[in-house]
Tab-separated table of C-alpha atoms (C1' of nucleotides) and ligand atoms in Angstrom:
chain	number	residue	atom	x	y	z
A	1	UNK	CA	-24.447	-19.711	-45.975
A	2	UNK	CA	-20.787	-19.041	-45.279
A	3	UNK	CA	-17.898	-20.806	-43.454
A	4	UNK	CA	-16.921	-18.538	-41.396
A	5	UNK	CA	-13.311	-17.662	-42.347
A	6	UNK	CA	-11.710	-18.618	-38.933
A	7	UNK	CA	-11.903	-22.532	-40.826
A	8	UNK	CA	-9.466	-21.113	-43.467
A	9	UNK	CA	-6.884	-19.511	-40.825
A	10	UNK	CA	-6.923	-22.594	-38.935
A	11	UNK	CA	-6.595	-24.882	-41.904
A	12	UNK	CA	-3.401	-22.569	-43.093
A	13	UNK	CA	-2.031	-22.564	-39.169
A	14	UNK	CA	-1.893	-26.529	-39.514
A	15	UNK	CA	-0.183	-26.381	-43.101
A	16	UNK	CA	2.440	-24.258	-41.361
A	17	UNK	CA	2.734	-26.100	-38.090
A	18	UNK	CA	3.462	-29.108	-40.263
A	19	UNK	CA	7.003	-27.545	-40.974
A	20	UNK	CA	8.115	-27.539	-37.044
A	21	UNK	CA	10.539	-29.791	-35.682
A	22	UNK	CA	9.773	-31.853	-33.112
A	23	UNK	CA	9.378	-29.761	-29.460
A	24	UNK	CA	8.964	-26.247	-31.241
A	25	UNK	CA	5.993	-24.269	-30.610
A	26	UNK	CA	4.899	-21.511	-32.924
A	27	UNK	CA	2.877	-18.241	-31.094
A	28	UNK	CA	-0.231	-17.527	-32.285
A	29	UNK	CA	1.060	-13.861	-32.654
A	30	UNK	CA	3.698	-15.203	-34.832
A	31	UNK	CA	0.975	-17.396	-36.871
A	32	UNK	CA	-1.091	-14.209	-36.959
A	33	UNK	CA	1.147	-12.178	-38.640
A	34	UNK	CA	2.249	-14.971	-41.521
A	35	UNK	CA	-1.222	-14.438	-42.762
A	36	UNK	CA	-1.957	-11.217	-42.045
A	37	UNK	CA	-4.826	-12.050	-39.758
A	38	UNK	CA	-6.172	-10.264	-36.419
A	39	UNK	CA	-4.092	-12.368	-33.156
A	40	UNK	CA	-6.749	-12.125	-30.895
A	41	UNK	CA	-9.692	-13.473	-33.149
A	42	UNK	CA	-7.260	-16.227	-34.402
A	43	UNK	CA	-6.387	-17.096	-31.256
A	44	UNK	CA	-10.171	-18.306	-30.137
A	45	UNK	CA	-9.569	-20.600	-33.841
A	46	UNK	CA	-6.413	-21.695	-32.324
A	47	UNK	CA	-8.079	-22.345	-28.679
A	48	UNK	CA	-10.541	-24.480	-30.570
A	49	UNK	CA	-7.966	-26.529	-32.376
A	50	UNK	CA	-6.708	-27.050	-28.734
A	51	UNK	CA	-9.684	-28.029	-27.388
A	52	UNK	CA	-10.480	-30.343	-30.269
A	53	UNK	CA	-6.719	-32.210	-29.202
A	54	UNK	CA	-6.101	-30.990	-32.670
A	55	UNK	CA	-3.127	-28.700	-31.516
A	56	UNK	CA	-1.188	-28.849	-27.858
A	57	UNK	CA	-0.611	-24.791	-26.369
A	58	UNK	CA	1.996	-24.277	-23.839
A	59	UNK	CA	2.105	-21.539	-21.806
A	60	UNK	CA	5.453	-19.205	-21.727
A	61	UNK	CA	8.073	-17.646	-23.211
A	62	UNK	CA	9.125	-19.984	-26.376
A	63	UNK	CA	5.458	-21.255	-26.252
A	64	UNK	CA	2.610	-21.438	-28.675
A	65	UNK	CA	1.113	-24.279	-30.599
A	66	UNK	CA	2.183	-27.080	-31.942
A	67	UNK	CA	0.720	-30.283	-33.956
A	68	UNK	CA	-0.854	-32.684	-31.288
A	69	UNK	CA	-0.348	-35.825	-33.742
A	70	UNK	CA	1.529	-36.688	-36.687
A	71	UNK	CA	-0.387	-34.950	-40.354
A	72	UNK	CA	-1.343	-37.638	-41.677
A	73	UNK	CA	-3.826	-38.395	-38.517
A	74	UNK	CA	-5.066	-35.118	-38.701
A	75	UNK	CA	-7.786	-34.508	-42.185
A	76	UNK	CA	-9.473	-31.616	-42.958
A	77	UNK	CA	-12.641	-32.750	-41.181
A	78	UNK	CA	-11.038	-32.703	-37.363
A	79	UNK	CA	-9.841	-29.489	-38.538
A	80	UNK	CA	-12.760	-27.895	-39.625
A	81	UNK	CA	-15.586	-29.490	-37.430
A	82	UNK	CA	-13.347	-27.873	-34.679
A	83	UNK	CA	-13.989	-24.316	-35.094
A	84	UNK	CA	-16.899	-24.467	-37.332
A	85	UNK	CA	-18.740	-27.250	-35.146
A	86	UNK	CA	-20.356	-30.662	-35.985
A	87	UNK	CA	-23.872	-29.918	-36.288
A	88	UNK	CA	-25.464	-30.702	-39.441
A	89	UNK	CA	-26.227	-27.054	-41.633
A	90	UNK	CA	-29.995	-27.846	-42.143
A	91	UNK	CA	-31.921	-27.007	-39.199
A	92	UNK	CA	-35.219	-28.991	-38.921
A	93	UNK	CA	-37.774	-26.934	-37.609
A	94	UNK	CA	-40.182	-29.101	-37.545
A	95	UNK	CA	-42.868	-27.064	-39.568
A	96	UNK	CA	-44.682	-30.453	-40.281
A	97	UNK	CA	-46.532	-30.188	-37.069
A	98	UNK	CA	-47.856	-26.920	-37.707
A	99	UNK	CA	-49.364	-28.863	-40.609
A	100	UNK	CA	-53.557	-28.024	-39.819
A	101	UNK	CA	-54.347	-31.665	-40.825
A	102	UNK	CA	-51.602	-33.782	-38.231
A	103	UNK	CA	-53.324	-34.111	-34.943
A	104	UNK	CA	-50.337	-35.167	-32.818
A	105	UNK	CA	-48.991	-38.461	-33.695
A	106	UNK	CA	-46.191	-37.255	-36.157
A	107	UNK	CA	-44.913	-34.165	-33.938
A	108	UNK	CA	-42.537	-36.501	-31.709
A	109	UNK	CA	-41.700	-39.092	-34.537
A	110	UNK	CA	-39.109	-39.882	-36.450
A	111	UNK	CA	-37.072	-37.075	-38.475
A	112	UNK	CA	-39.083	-36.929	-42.017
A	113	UNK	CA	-37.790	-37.657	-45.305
A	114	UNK	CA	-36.533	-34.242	-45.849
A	115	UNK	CA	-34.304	-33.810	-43.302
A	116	UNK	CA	-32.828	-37.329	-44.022
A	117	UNK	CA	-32.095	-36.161	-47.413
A	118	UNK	CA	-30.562	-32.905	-46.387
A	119	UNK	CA	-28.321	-34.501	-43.804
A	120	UNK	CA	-26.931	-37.410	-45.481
A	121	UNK	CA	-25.665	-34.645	-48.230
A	122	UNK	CA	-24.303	-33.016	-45.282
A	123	UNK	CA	-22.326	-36.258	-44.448
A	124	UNK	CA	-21.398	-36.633	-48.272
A	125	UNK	CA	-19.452	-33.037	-47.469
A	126	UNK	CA	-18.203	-34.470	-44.279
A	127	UNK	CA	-17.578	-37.091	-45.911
A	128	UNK	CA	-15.252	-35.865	-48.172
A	129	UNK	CA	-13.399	-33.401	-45.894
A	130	UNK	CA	-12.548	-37.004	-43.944
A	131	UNK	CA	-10.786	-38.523	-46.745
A	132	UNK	CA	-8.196	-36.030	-47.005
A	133	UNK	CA	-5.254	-35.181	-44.513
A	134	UNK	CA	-2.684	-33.309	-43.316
A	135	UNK	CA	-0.166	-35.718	-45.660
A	136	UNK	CA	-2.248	-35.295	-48.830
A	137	UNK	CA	-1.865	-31.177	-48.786
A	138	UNK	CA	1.735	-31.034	-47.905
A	139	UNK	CA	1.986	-33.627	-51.036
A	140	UNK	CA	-0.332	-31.039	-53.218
A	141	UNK	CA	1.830	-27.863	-51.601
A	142	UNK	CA	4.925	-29.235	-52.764
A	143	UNK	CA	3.831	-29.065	-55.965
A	144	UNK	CA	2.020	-26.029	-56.071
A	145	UNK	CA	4.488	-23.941	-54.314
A	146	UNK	CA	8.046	-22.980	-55.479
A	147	UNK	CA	10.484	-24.372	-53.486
A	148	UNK	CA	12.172	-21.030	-52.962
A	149	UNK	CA	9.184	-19.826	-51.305
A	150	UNK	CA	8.196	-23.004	-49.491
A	151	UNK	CA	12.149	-22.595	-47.821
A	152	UNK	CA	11.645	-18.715	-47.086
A	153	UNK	CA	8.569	-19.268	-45.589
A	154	UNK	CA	9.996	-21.953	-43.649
A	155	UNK	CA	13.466	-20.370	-42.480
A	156	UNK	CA	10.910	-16.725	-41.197
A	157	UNK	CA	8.749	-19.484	-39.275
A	158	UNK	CA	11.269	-20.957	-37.651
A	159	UNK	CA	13.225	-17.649	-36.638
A	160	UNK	CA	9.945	-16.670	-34.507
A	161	UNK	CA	9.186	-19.963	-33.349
B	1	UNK	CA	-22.831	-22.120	-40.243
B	2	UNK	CA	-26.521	-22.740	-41.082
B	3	UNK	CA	-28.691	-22.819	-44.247
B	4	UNK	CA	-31.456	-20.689	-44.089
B	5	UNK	CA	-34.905	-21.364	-42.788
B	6	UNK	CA	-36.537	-20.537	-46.385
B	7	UNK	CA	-35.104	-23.487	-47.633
B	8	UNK	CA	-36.382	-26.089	-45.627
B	9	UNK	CA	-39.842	-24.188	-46.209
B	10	UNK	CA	-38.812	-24.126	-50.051
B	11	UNK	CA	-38.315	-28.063	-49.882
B	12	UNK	CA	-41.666	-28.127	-48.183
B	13	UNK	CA	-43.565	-26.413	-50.164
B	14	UNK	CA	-42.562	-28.562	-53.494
B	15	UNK	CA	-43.432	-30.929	-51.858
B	16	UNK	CA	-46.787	-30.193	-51.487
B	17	UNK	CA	-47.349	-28.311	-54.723
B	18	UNK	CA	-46.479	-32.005	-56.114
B	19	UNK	CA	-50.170	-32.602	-55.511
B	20	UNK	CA	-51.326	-30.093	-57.621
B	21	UNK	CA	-54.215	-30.816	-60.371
B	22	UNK	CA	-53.134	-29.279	-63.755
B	23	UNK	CA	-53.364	-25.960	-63.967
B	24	UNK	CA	-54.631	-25.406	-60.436
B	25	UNK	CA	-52.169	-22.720	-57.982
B	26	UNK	CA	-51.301	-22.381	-55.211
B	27	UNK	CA	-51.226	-18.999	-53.259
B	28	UNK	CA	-48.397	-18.192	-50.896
B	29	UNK	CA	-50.872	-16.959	-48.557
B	30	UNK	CA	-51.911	-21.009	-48.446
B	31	UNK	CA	-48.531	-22.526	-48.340
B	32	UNK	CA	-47.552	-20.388	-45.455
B	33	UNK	CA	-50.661	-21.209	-43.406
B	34	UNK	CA	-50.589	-24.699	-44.077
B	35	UNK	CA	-46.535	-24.747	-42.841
B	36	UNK	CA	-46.765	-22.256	-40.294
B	37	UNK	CA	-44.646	-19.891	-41.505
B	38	UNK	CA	-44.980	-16.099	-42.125
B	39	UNK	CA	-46.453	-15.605	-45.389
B	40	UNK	CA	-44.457	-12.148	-46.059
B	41	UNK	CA	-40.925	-13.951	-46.013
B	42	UNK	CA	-42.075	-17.351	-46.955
B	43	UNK	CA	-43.013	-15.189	-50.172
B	44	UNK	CA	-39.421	-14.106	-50.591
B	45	UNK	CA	-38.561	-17.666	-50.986
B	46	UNK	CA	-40.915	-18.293	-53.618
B	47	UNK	CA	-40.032	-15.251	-56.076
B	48	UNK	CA	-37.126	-16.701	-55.522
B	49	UNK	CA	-38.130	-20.429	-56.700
B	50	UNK	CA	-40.131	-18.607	-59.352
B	51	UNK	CA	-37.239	-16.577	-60.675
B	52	UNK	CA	-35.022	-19.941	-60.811
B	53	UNK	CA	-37.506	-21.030	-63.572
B	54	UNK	CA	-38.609	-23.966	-60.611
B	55	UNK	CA	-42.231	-22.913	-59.784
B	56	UNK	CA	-44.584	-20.372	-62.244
B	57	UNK	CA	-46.754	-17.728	-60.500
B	58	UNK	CA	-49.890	-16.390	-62.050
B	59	UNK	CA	-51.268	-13.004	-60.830
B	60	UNK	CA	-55.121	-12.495	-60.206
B	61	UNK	CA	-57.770	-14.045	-57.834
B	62	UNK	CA	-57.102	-18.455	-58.327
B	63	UNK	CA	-53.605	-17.511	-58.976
B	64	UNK	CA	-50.660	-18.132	-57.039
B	65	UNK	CA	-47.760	-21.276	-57.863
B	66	UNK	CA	-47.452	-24.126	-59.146
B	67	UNK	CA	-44.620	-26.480	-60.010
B	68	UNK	CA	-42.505	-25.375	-63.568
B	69	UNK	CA	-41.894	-28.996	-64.699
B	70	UNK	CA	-42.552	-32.523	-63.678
B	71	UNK	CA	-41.334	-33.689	-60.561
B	72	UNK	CA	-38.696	-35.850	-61.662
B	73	UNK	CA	-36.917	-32.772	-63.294
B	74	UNK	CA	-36.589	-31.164	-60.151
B	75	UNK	CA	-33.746	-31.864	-57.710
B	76	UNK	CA	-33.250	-30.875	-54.422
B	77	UNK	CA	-29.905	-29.119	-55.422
B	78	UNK	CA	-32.488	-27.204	-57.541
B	79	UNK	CA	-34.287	-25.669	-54.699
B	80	UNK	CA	-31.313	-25.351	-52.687
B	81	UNK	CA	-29.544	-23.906	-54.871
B	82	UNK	CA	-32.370	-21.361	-55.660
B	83	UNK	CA	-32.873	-19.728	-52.628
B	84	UNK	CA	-29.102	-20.296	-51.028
B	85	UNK	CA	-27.172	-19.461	-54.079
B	86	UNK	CA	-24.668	-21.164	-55.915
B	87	UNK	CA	-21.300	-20.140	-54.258
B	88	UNK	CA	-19.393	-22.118	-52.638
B	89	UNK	CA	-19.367	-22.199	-48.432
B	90	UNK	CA	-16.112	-21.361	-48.145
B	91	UNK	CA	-14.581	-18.140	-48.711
B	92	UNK	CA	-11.071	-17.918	-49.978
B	93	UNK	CA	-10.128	-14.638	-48.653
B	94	UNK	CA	-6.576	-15.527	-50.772
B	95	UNK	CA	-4.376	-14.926	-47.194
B	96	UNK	CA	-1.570	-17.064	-48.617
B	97	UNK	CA	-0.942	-13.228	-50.175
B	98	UNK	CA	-0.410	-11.973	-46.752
B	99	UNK	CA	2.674	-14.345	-46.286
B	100	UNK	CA	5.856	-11.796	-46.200
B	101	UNK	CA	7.602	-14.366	-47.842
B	102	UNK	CA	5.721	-14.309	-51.356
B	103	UNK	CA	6.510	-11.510	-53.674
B	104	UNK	CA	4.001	-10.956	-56.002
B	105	UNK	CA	3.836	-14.329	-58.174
B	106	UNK	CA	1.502	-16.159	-56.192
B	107	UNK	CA	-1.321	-13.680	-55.644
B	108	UNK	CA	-2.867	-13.690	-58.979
B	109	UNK	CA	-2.232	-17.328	-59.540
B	110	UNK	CA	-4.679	-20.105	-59.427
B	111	UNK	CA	-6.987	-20.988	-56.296
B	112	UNK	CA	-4.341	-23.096	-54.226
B	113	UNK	CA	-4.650	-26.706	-52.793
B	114	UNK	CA	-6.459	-25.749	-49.674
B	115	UNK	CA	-9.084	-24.217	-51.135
B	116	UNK	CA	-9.482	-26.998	-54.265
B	117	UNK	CA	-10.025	-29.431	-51.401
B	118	UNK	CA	-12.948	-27.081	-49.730
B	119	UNK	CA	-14.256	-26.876	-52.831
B	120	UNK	CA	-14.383	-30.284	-53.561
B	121	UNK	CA	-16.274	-31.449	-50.586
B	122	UNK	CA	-18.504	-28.914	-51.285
B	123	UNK	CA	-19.414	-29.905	-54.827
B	124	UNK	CA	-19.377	-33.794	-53.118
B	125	UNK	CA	-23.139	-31.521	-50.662
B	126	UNK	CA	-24.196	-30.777	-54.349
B	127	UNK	CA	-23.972	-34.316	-56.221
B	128	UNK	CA	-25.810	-35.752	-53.381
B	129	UNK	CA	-28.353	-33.202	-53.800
B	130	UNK	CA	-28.369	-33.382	-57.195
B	131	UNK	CA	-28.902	-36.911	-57.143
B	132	UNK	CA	-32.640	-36.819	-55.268
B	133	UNK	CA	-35.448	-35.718	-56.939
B	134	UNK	CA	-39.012	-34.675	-55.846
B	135	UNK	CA	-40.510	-37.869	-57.277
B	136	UNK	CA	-37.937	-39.710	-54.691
B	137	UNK	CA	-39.198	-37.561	-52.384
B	138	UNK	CA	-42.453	-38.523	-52.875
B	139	UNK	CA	-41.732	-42.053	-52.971
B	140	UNK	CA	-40.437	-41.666	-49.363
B	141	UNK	CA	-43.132	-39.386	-48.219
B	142	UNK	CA	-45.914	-41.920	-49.165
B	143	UNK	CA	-44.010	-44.520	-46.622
B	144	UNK	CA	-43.618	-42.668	-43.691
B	145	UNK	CA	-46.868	-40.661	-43.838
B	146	UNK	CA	-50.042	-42.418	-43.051
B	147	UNK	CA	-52.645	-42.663	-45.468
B	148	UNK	CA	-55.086	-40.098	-44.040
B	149	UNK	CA	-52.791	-37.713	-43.013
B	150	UNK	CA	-52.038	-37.662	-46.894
B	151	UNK	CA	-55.393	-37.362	-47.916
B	152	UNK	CA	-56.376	-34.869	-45.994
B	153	UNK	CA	-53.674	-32.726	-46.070
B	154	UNK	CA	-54.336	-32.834	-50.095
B	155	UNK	CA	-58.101	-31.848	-49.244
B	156	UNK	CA	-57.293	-29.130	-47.320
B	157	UNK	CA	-54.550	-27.411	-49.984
B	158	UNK	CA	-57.433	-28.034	-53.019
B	159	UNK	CA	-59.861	-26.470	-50.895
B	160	UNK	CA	-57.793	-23.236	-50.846
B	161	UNK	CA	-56.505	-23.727	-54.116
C	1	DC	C1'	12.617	-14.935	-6.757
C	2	DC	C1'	11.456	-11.722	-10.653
C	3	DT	C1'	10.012	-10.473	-15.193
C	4	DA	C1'	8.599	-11.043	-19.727
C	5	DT	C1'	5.965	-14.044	-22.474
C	6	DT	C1'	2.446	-16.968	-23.592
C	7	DA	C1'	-2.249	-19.573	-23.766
C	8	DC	C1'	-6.713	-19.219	-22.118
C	9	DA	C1'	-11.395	-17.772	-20.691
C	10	DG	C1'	-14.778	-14.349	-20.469
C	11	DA	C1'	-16.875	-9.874	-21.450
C	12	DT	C1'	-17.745	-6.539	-24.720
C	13	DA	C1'	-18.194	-4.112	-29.144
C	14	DT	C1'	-18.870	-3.901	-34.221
C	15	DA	C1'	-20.189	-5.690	-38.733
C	16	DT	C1'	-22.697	-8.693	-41.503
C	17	DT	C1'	-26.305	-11.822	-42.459
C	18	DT	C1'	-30.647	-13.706	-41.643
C	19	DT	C1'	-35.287	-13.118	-40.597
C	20	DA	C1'	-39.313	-10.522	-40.965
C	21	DT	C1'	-42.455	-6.788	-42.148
C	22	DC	C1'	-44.223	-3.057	-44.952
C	23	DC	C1'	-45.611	-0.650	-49.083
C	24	DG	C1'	-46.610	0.406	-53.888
C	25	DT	C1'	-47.309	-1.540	-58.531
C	26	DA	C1'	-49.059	-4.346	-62.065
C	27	DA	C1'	-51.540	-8.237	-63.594
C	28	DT	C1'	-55.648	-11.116	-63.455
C	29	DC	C1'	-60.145	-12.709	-62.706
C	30	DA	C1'	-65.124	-12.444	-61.485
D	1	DT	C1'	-64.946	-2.125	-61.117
D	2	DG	C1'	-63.108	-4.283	-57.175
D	3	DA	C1'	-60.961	-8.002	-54.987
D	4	DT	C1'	-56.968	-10.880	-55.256
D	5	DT	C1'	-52.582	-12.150	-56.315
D	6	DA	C1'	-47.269	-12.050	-57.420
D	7	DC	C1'	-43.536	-8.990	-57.473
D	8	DG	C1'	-39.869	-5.712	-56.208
D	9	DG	C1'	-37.862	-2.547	-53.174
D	10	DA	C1'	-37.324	-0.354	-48.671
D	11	DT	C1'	-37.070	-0.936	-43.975
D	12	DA	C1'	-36.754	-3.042	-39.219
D	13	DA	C1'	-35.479	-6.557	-35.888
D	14	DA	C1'	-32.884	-10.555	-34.533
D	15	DA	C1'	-29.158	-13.597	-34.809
D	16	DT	C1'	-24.543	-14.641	-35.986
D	17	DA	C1'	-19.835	-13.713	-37.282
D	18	DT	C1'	-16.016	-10.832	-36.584
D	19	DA	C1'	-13.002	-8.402	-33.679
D	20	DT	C1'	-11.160	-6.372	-29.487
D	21	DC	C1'	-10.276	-6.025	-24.652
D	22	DT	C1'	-9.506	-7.618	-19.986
D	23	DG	C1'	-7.661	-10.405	-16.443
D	24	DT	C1'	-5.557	-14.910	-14.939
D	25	DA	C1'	-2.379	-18.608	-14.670
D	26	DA	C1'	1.480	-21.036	-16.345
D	27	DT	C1'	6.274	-21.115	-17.845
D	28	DA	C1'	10.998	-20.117	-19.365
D	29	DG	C1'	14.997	-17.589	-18.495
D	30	DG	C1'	17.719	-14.287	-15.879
E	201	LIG	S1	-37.593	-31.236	-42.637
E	201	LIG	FE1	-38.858	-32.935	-42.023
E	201	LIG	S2	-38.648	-33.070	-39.852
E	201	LIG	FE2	-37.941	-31.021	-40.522
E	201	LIG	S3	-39.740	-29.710	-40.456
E	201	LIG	FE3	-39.644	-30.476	-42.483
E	201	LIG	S4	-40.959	-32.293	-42.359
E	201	LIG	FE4	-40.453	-31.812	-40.321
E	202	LIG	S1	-7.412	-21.096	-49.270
E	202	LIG	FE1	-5.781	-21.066	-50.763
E	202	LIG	S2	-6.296	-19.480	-52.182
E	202	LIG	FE2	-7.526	-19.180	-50.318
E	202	LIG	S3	-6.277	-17.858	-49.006
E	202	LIG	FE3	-5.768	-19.892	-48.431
E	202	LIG	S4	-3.967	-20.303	-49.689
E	202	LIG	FE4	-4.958	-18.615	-50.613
DNA sequence: CCTATTACAGATATATTTTATCCGTAATCA
DNA sequence: TGATTACGGATAAAATATATCTGTAATAGG
């Protein structure tokens, strides 16, 4: 059971998008090659960001993408429930009715206790993914980063943008 | 992103091996007719339970599994755990290395913010797993399942135990 | 108006993982 | 001895993730 790895481009893409100033749009080619990533495969991450009115594309020369709303109303969870999807992981199959000894009033009840169990630790990782923003990693970059590279990184980004 | 089928049947089956006499087993054979599920793969899931130290299988005619320990000893993050694995969903595939703007520091250096935070929610899936046992399992199941379902489920497994 | 650039949607191809089956071996019991 | 079982490894089929390719429409700038 993996993530796929589109959640950790797109989660990067934001981090950098935080740095734009206001009306600048970063390409997707341009995000690509910061990390080193295939364009066209990040690009459907990117499209789902869009969709999710997590990121605003424009079309054009000295388009791209851009933050739809300000970091610290964006958390981890938009983020990755965008390109990864909201479903809960456990799928129910319902192998209870194939149980020899129900007859046929359980098949159409209620989801059983397992399931229950399964998805509220599902929402406990939701959950947690909620609580933290946009705001909180820039916070946590700034210290993990040196500022040297934080400012190079920046000043490349904003050449291409 | 899904967890595998095997675990649901995993959860399943502990369930019902919870209704074991002492020293009475189970064969796979059993558990898979009784779920629905094929018996070859179901198996897979079972070796795998069994090699986790969470179920014992005996060999012979009247052989097959039982439960390790008592019920209350066994947590769901036990089962899931056994037959997902213990790694983490999300796969740091360290890109931050592909930024032209980092030399070389960075790339050997501790797991950065983003993925501390993946991490995190991901341990937050495993507490809440941790925190149910079988015995609260079985606590729930005895609510929502009618009496005689119950009892004649547990007729039927004996019978073929 | 023209051209280069971009996001976007859809089709396709490849790789990886999940799901499932098959077989041979060893242990156990009657 | 013979039937039954778990176990491990090899293999096959299906589903999903990963990646590429194509064409279209919008837009900025000349
Ligand atoms: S998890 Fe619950 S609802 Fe799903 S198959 Fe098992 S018993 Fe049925
Ligand atoms: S999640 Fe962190 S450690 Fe992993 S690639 Fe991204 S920056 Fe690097």
């Amino acid at each position: 059971m993996n993530l796929k790895n589109q959640v950790e481009w797109a989660l990067h893409c934001c981090a950098v998008m935080m740095a734009l100033p206001e009306g600048v749009y970063l390409p997707a080619k341009v995000l690509a090659e910061f990390h080193g990533v295939p364009k066209e495969y990040l690009s459907k991450a990117l499209q789902a960001l869009s969709q999710h009115g997590i990121v605003i594309g424009t079309l054009g020369p000295s388009g791209g993408y851009r933050l739809a709303r300000a970091p610290d109303q964006i958390s981890f969870l938009d983020i990755v429930e965008a390109v990864e999807g909201k479903r809960s992981t456990f799928r129910c199959e319902e192998i209870r009715g194939n149980n020899p000894c129900v007859p046929r009033r359980h098949r159409a009840g209620k989801p059983c206790t397992v399931a229950r169990i399964m998805w509220k630790a599902d929402e406990a990782w939701r959950e947690s993914l909620r609580g933290v923003s946009l705001t909180d990693l820039a916070a946590q970059l700034a210290e993990d980063v040196p500022d040297d590279v934080l400012a190079k990184s920046r000043a490349w980004l904003l050449e291409r943008a």
